[in-house]
Each structure stands twice: as structure tokens, then as C-alpha cells.
CSV table of C-alpha atoms in Angstrom, one decimal:
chain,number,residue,atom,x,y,z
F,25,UNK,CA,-31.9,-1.6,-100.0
F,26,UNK,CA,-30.6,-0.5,-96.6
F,27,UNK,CA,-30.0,-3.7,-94.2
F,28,UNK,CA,-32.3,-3.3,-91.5
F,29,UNK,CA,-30.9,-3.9,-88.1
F,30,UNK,CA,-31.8,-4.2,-84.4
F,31,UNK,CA,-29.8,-2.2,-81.2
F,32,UNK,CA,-29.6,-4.5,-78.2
F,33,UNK,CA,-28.6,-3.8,-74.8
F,34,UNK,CA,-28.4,-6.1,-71.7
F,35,UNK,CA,-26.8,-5.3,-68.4
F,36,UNK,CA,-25.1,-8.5,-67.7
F,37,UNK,CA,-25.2,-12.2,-69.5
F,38,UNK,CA,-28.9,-12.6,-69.0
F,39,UNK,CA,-29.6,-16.1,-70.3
F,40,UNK,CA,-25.8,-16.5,-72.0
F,41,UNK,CA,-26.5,-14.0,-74.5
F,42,UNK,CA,-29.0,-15.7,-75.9
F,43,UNK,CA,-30.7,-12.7,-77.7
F,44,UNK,CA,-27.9,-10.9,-79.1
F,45,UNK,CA,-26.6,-14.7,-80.8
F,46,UNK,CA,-30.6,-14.9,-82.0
F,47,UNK,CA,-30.2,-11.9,-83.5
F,48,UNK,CA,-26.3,-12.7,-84.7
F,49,UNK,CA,-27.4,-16.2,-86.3
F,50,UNK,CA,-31.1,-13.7,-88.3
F,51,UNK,CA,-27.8,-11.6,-89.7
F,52,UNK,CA,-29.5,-8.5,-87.8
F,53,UNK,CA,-27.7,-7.6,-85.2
F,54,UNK,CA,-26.5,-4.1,-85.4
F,55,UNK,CA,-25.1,-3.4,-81.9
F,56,UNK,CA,-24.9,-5.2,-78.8
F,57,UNK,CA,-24.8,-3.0,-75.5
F,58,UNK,CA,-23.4,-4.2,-72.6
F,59,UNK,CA,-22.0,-3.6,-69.4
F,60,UNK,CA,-18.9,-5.7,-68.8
F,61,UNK,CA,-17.8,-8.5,-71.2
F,62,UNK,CA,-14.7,-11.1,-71.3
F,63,UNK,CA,-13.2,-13.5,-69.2
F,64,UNK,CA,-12.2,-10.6,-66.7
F,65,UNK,CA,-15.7,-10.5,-65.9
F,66,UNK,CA,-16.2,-13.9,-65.7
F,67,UNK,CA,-18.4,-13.6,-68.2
F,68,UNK,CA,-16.8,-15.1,-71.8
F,69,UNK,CA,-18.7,-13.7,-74.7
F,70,UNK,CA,-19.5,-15.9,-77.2
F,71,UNK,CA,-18.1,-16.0,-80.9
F,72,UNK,CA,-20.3,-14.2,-83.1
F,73,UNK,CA,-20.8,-11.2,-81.1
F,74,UNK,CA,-17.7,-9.0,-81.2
F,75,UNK,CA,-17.8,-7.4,-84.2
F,76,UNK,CA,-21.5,-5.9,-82.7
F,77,UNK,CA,-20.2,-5.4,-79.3
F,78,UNK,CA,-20.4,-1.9,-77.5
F,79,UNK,CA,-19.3,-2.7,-74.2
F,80,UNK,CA,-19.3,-0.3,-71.2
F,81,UNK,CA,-16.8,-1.6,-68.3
F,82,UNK,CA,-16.5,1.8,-66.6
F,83,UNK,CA,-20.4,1.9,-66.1
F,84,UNK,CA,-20.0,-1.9,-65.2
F,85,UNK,CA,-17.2,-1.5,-62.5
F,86,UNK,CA,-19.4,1.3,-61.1
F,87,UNK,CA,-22.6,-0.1,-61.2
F,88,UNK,CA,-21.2,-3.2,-59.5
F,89,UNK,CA,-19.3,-1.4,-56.6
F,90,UNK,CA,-22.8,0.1,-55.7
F,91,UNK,CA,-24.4,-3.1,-55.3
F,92,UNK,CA,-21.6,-4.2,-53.4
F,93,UNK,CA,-21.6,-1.8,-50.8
F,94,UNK,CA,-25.0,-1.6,-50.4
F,95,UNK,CA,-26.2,-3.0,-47.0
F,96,UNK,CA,-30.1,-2.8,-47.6
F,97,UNK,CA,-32.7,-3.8,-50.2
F,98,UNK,CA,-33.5,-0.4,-51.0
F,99,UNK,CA,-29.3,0.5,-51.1
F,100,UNK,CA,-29.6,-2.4,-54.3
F,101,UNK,CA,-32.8,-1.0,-55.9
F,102,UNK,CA,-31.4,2.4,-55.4
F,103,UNK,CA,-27.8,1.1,-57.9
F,104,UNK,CA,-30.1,-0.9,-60.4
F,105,UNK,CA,-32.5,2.4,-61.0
F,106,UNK,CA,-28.9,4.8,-61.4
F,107,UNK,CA,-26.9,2.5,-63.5
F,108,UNK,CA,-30.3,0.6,-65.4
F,109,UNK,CA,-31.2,3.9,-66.6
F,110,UNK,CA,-27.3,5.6,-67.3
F,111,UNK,CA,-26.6,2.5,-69.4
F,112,UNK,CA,-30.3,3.1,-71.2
F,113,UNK,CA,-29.4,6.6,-71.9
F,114,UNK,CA,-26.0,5.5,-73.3
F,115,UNK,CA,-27.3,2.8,-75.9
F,116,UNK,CA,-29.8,5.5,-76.7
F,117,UNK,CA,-27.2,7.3,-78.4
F,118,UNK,CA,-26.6,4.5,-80.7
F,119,UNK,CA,-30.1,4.5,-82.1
F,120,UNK,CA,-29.4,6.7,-85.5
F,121,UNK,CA,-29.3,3.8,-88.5
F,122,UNK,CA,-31.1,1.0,-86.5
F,123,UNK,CA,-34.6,-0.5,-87.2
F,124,UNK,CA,-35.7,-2.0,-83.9
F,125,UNK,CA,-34.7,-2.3,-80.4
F,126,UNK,CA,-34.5,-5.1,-78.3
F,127,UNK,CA,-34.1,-4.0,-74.6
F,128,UNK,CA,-34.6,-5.8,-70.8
F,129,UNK,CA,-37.0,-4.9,-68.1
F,130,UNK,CA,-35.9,-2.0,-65.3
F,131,UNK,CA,-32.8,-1.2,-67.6
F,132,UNK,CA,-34.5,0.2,-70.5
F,133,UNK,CA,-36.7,3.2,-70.0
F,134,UNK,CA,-34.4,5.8,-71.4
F,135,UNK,CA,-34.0,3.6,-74.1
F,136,UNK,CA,-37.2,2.4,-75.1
F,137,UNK,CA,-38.4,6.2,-74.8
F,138,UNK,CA,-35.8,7.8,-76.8
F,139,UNK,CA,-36.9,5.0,-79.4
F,140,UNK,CA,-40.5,5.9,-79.4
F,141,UNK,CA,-39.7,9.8,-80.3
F,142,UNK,CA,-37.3,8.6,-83.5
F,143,UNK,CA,-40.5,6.3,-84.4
F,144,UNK,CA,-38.3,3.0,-83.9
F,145,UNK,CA,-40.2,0.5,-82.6
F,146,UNK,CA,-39.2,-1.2,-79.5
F,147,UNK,CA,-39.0,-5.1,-78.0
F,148,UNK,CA,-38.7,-5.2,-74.2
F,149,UNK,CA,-37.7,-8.9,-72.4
F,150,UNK,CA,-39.5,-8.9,-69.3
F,151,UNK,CA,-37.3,-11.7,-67.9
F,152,UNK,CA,-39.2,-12.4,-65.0
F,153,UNK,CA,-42.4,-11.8,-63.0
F,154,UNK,CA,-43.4,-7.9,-62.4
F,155,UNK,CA,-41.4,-7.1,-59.3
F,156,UNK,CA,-44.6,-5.9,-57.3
F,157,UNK,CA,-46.0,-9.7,-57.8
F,158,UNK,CA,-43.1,-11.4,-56.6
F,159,UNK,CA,-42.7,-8.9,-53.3
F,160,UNK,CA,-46.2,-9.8,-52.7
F,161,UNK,CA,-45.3,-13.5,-52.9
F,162,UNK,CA,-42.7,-14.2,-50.9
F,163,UNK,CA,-44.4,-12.2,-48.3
F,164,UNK,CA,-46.7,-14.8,-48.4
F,165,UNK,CA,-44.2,-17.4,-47.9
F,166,UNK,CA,-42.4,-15.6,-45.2
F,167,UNK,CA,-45.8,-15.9,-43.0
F,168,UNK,CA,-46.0,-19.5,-44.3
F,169,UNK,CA,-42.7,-20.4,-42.7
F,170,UNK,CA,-41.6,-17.9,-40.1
F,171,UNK,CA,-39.3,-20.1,-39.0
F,172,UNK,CA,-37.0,-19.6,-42.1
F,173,UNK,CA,-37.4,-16.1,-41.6
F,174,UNK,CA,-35.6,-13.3,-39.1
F,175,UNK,CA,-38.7,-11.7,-38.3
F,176,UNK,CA,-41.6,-9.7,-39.5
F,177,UNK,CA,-41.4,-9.3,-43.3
F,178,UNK,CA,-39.4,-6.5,-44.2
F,179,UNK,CA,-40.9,-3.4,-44.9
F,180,UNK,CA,-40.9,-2.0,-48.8
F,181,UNK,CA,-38.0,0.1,-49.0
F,182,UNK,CA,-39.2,3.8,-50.6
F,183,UNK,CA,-37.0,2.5,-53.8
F,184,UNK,CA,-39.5,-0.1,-54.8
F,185,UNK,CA,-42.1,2.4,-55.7
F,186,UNK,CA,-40.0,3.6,-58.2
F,187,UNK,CA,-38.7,0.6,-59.6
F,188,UNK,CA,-42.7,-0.4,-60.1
F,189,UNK,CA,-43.1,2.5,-62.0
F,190,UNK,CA,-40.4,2.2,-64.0
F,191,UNK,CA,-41.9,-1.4,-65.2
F,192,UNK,CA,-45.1,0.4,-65.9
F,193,UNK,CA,-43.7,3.1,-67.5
F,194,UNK,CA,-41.5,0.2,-70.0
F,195,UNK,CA,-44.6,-1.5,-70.4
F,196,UNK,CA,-46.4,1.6,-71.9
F,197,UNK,CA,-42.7,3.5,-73.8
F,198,UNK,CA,-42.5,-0.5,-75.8
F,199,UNK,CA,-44.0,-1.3,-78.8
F,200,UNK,CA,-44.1,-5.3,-77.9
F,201,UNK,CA,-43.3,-6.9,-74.6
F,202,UNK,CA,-42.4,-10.8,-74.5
F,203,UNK,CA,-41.6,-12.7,-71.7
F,204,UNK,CA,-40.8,-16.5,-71.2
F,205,UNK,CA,-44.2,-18.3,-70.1
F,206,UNK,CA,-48.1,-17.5,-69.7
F,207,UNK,CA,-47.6,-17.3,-65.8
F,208,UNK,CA,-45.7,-13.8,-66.8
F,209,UNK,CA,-48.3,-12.8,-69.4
F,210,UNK,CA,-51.2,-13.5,-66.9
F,211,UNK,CA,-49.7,-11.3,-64.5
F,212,UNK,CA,-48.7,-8.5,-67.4
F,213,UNK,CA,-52.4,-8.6,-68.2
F,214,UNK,CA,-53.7,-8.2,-64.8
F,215,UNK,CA,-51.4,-5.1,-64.3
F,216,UNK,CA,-53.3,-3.8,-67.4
F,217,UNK,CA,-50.7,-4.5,-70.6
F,218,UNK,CA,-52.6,-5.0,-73.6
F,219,UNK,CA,-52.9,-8.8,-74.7
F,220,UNK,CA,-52.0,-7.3,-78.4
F,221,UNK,CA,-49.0,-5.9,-76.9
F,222,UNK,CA,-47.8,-9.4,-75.3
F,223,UNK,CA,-45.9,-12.0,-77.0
F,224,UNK,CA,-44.9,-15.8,-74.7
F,225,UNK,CA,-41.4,-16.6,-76.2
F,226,UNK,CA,-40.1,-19.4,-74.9
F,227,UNK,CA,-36.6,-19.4,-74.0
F,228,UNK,CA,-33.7,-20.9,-75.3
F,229,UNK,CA,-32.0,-24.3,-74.1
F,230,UNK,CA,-28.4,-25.0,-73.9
F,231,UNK,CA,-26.9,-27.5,-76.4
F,232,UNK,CA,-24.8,-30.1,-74.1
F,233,UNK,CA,-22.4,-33.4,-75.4
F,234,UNK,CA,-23.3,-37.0,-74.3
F,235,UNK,CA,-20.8,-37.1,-71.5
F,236,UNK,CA,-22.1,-34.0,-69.5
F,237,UNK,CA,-25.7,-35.9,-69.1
F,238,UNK,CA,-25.8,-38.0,-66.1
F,239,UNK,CA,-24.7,-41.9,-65.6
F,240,UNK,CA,-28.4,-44.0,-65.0
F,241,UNK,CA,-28.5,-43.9,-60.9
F,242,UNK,CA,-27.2,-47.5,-59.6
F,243,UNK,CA,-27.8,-47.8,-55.9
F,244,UNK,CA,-27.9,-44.9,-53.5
F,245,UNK,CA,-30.4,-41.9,-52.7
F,246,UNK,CA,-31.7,-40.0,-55.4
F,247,UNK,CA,-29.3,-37.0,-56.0
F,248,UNK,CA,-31.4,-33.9,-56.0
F,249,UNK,CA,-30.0,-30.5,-57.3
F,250,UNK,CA,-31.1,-27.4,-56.8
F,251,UNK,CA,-29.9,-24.6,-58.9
F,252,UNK,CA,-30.0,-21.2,-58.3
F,253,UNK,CA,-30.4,-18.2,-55.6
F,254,UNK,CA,-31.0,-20.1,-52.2
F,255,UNK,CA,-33.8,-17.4,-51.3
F,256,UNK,CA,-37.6,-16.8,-50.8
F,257,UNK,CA,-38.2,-16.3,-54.3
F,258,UNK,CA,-37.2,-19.9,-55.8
F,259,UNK,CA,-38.8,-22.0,-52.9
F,260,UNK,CA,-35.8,-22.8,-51.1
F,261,UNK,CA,-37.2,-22.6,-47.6
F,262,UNK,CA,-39.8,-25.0,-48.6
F,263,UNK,CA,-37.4,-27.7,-50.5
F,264,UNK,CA,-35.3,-27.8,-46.9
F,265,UNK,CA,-38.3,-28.2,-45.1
F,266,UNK,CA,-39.5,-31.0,-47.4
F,267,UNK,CA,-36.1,-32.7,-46.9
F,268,UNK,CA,-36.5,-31.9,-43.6
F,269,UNK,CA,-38.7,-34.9,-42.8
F,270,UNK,CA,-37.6,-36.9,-45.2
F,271,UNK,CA,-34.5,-37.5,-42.8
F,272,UNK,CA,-34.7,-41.8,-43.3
F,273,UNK,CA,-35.5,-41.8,-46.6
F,274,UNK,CA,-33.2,-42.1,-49.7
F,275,UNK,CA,-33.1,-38.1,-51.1
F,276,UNK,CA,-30.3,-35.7,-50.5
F,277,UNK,CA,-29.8,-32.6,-51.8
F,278,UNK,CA,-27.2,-30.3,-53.3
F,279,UNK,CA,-27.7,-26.8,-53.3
F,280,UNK,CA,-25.5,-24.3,-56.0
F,281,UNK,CA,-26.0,-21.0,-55.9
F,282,UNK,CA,-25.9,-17.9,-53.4
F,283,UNK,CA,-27.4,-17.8,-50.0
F,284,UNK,CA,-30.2,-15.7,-49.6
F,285,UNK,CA,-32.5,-16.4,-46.6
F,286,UNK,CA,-31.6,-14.7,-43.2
F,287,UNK,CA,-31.3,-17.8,-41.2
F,288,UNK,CA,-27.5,-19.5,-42.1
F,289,UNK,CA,-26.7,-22.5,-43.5
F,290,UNK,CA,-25.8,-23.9,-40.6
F,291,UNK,CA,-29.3,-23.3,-38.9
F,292,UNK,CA,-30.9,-23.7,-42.0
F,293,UNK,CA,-29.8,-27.3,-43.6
F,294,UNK,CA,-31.0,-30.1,-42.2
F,295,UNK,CA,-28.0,-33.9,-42.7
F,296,UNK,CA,-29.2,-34.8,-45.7
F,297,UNK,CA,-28.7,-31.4,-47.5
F,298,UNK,CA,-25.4,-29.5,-48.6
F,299,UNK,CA,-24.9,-26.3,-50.0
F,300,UNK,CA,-21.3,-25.1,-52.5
F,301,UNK,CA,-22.5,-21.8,-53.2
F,302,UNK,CA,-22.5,-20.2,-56.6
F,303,UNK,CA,-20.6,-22.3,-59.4
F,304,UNK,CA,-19.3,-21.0,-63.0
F,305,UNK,CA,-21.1,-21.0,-65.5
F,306,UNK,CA,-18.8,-23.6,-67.4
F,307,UNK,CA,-19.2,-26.1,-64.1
F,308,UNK,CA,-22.9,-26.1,-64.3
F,309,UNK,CA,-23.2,-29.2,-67.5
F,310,UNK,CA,-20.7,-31.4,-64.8
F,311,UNK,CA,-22.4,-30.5,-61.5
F,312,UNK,CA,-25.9,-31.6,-63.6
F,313,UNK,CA,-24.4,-34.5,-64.6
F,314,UNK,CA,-23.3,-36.1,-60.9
F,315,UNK,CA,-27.4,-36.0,-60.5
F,316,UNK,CA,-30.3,-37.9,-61.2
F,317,UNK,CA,-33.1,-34.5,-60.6
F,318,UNK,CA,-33.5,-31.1,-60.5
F,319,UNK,CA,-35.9,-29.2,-58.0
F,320,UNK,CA,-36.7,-25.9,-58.2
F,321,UNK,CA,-39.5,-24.9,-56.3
F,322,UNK,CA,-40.3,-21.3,-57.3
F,323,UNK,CA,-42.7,-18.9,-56.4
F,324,UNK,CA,-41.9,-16.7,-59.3
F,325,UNK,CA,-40.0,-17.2,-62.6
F,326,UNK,CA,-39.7,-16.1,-66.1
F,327,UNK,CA,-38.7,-19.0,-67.8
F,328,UNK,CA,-35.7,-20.3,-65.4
F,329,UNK,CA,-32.3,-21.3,-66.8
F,330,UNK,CA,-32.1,-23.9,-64.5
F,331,UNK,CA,-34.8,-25.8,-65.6
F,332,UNK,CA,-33.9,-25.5,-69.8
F,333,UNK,CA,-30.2,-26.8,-68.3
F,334,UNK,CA,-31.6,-30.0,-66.2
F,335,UNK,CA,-33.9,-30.8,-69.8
F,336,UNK,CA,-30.9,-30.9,-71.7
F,337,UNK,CA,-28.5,-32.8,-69.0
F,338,UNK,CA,-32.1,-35.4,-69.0
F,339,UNK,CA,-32.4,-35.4,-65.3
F,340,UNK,CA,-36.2,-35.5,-64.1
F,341,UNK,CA,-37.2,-32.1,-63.0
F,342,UNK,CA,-39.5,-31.4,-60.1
F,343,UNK,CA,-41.0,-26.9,-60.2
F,344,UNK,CA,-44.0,-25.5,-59.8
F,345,UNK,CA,-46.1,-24.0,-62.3
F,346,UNK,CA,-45.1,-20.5,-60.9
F,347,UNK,CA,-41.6,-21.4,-62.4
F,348,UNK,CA,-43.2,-20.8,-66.2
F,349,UNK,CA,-41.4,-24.2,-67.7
F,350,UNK,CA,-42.6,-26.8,-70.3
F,351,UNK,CA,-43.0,-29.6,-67.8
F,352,UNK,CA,-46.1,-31.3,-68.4
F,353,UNK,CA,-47.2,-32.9,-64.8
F,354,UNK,CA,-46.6,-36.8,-64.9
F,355,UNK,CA,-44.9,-37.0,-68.8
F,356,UNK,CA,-41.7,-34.7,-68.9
F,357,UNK,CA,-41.8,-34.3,-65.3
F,358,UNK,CA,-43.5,-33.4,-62.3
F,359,UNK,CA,-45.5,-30.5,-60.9
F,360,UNK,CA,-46.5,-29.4,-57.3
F,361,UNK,CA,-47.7,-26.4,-56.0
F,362,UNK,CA,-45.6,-23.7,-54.8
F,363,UNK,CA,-45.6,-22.9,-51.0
F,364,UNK,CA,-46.0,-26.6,-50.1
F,365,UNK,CA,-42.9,-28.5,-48.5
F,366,UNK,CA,-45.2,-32.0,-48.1
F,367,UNK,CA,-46.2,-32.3,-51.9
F,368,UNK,CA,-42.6,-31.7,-52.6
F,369,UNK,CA,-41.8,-34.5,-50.5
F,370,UNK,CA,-43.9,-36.4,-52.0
F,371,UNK,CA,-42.7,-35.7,-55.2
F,372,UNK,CA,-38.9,-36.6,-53.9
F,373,UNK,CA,-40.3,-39.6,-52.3
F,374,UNK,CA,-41.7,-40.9,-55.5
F,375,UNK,CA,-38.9,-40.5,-57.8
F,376,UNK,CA,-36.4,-42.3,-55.3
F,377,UNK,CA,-38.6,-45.2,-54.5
F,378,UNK,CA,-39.2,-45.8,-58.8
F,379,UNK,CA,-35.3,-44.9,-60.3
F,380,UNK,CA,-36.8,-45.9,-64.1
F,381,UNK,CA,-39.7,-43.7,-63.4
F,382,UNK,CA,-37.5,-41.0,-63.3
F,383,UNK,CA,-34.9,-41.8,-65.8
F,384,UNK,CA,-38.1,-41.6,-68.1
F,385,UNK,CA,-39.4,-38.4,-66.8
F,386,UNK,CA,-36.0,-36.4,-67.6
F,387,UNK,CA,-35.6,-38.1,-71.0
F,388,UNK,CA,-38.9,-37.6,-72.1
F,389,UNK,CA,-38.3,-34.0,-71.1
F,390,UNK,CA,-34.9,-34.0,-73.4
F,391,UNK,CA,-36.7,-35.1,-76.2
F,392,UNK,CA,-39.8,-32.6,-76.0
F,393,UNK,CA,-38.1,-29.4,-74.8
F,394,UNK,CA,-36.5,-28.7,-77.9
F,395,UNK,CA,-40.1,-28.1,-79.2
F,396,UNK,CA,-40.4,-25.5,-77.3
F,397,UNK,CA,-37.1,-24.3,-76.6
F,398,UNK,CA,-34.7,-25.1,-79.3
F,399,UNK,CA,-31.9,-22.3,-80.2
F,400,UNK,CA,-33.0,-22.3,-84.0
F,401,UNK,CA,-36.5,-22.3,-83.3
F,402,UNK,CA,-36.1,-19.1,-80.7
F,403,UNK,CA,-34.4,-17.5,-83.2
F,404,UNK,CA,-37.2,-18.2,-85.9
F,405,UNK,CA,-39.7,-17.0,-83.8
F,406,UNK,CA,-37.6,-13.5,-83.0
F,407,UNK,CA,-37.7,-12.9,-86.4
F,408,UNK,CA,-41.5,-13.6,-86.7
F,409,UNK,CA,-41.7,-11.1,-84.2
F,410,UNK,CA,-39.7,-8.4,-85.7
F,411,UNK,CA,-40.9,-8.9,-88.9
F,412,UNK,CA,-44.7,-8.9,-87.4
F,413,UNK,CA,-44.7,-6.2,-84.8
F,414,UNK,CA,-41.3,-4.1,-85.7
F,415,UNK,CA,-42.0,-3.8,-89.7
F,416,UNK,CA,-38.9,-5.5,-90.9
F,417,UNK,CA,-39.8,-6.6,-94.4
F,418,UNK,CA,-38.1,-9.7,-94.5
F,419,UNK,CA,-35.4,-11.5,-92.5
F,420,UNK,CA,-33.4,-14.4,-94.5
């Protein structure tokens, strides 16, 4: 019996390769497609993957010169569409002796199509909320808190037409499309993609050692990370404007990650914030560790990294349901809605005026996320799927 096997390709280390070591640890990987690999990419690849690897660094250097030197939204749409769909075509090519393939959202249409006319079905990660969804969000927030913003909300760039239809046109070329939470699949649904089609699968939590989780707090104000993009899209404007008035009490805030909001840091943090920029990925279990909560405040997620990281470290974790996370409001951790700066500092509030309460929120949050989010159990439910919706008679 011929071994069946699944092509996957990824632009980047979306989620630490989490799908391609799934697929590694069912024994079906067949090829993993990538774009730039290695330590010289700061981007080490872990063991268990080479042997599968088909890496291509030319594309990579390209594709990530054009998103350098573009100076406008639609200059960084325009890149993603060229190189997304050049590195599609080239995994394409790879198809011949593979079962499945396993591809992600706005870098896959080439792919997934070329798949459809061989009759090999077809899994496509949408990673995060439909694009179209999150630019009407943020617009939202923009007229919510002008302040934070340079002016009038941008207008659309011609390039994000044609990134929406290339979503659509994934959505329709794949034979399944999962995605990290139900606030992506509500939104999939609404933009008309079969609930058959669909499949929520949670993802994947880090593993980390007893010494990266945080000391108990003793004294002080309540260290509050946030992790991620400092932009519209997470919340950030709203987090600094919570903190904002929340100058006399004991909070402060670290924020790790890029800068993306128009007005500076320096206009933009109030005294009791601080931002470091973007940290490596191997810093990230440390930086958790030196604090007692996470808060990430999103308008629009998949299923963020940062939050599966914080639930690991056992720090109490403070998103929105937007953010698509396992947090259950008030028992692994707390919930506010997105757009609003004073729940959020009431939510800050609370956790430094009760330090146990919070202790207990982030390790009841440790001990239920691997429910949901467990490495073994990801990779038991991949297989479901491929066995379910791909025709793969049987994975061990």
C-alpha cells in the first residue's frame, strides 16, 4: 500500500511550524514548502522537519525586499499577492505522489487550484479573520479614537479588492477550510462558506519548563504585557488609553512588538507604559515570565499566539472575545469587549487590587488550555480531519 502523504506550504513560521510538526509527529508529511528557513532567517526550524523541507530563499529574499521598500498599504498588498501566488505556483509543482494539501490563506490559490484539477483534496488555514472584516473594524476604531489616529481613515488601496477576492476564490478552489475559533467561522459563514466546508481547530500551545513561568507577584504594580503588533487591529490604542487614566494606580505596562499606529511612541505612551519593540522568538518564555498578565485587546484574531504563550507561562490573561481564545470570562481569565478602554481598566484595576485572584485566573488557564490546545491533541484532530474530509484511509 502506497503511504499517503500531505504537501504543505507556508510563507513564513506561521505559529512555529506547528502544522508541518503535526503532520511530522502523524508520519505524513511529504513536503514542507517554505520561503526562508534557518537561523539566517531568524527563523530556526525545528528537528523533524528537514528531511521534508523544500525551502525557497531566493523567492524569500525577494518577497521580503518588496515589503521593505514599500511605502504604502497597497505597495504591501501589492508584494504579498506577487510572491503569495509565485510561491503557490511553485509548491504546485510538487503535487505529483501526494494525497492532500495543507495550504494558508492569500498564499494558496495557485496551489489549492492546481490541486482541485489532479482531484487532490485541499486543507486551507485561514489564520485569521477575512481581511475585508478586519478593515471594516479598525475603521471603526479609528472614529472611536481619533485622537490615536493621523486623520481621516485611510482610503482602501485598489490592491485590497484583489486580495478579497483572492480569499473568496480560496474559499471556493478548497476542499475544507479551518481556522482557529468560532469568531472566524461566524464571519466565514456570513461571507457565504458552507458550514460543511468549515472546521474550528484550535491551535496549538507551546510546551514551556518551570523556570520560564513567572515568580507569584510580591509587592509592586501588576506587570501587564502586551504582546504583539502595537496597531489598530490588536486594540493597542485602547489598552494605552485605559492606562491612560489609570495614572495613580498600581498597573504598568510593557509593550513587545512593532509599532504600528501613526501617532509615536513618544506621543502615544502615557508614564506608566513602555514599549521594546519586537523580541525573538526564543526571548518571549523570559519576557512572560518577568509578568504577572497578559492583555491583548483585539479587534480581530484567529486564535493569537500570544494568548496560547501567556496560558502556558500561567499569567492571567485579559482579550476580548474578538481575539477567538479559550478564556472563559471570570474562571481561566477575563473578558471585555473590544473598542472599550474603561472596561479594560476595570479589568486592570481588578487584578492589581486582588494579586491571588489573579494568580488563580492564569493557573486555572494553564491547567484547562491544554484541553483545548494541547500539541498531541492538535495533531489528533489533523488527522481526524484528513482522514474525514481528505479520504486518507487510516493514519497510525
Amino acid at each position: 500500500m502506497t503511504k499517503e502523504t500531505v504537501l504543505a506550504a507556508q510563507l513564513g513560521a506561521r505559529r512555529r511550524y506547528a502544522v508541518p510538526l503535526a503532520l511530522a509527529s502523524l508520519g505524513v508529511l511529504g513536503a514542507f514548502h517554505t520561503d526562508l528557513a534557518g537561523r539566517f532567517a531568524g527563523r530556526p526550524l525545528p528537528g523533524g522537519l528537514g528531511a521534508a523541507l523544500r525551502a525557497h530563499p531566493g523567492l524569500g529574499l525577494r518577497y521580503w525586499w518588496a515589503r521593505r521598500r514599500a511605502s504604502s498599504e497597497g505597495g504591501r498588498l501589492a508584494a504579498h499577492l506577487r510572491f503569495g501566488g509565485l510561491f503557490a505556483s511553485a509548491a504546485a509543482e510538487d503535487i505529483p505522489g501526494h494525497a492532500a494539501v495543507y495550504a494558508f490563506h492569500s498564499a494558496a490559490l495557485p496551489l489549492l487550484a492546481a490541486a482541485a484539477k489532479r482531484g487532490v483534496p485541499s486543507i486551507l488555514d485561514q489564520t485569521v479573520l477575512p481581511v475585508a472584516a478586519t478593515r471594516a473594524l479598525v475603521a471603526e476604531a479609528r472614529r472611536r479614537l481619533p485622537s490615536y489616529a493621523s486623520g481621516a481613515t485611510p482610503e482602501v488601496p485598489p490592491e485590497a479588492a484583489e486580495f478579497d477576492a483572492r480569499e473568496s476564490a480560496e474559499w471556493t478552489a478548497a476542499t475544507v477550510v479551518v481556522c482557529g475559533s468560532e469568531f472566524v467561522r461566524e464571519e466565514l459563514l456570513r461571507r457565504g462558506v458552507p458550514a460543511a466546508k468549515v472546521a474550528v481547530l484550535p491551535h496549538p500551545m507551546p510546551a514551556l519548563t518551570a523556570s520560564e513561568r513567572p515568580a507569584p507577584r510580591r509587592g509592586g504594580p501588576l506587570r501587564v504585557l502586551f504582546l504583539g503588533e502595537a496597531g489598530w487591529r490588536k486594540g493597542a490604542p485602547f489598552l494605552l488609553e485605559a492606562m491612560r487614566s489609570l495614572a495613580e494606580e498600581p498597573v504598568s505596562l510593557t509593550l513587545a512588538g512593532d509599532w504600528g499606529l501613526e501617532l509615536p511612541p513618544a506621543e502615544a505612551l502615557p508614564p506608566n507604559c513602555r514599549w521594546i519593540g519586537r523580541v525573538p522568538h526564543g526571548e518571549v518564555p523570559a519576557l512572560l515570565a518577568g509578568h504577572d498578565a497578559l492583555c491583548l485587546p483585539s479587534l480581530a484574531e484567529g486564535s493569537p499566539s500570544a494568548v496560547l504563550e501567556a496560558a502556558a507561562a500561567g499569567l492571567a490573561v485579559v482579550t476580548t472575545a474578538n481575539a477567538g481564545s479559550c478564556v472563559e470570562h471570570g474562571r481561566t481569565g477575563l473578558l471585555v469587549p473590544a473598542m472599550d478602554a474603561n472596561r479594560l481598566a476595570e479589568a486592570l484595576v481588578g487584578l492589581a487590587s486582588r494579586p491571588d485572584s489573579a494568580r488563580g485566573l492564569g493557573e486555572a488557564l494553564r491547567s484547562a488550555a491544554p484541553g483545548f490546545h494541547a500539541a498531541g491533541r492538535y495533531a489528533g484532530a489533523l488527522g481526524q480531519l484528513l482522514c474525514g474530509s481528505c479520504g486518507f484511509r487510516s493514519i497510525a
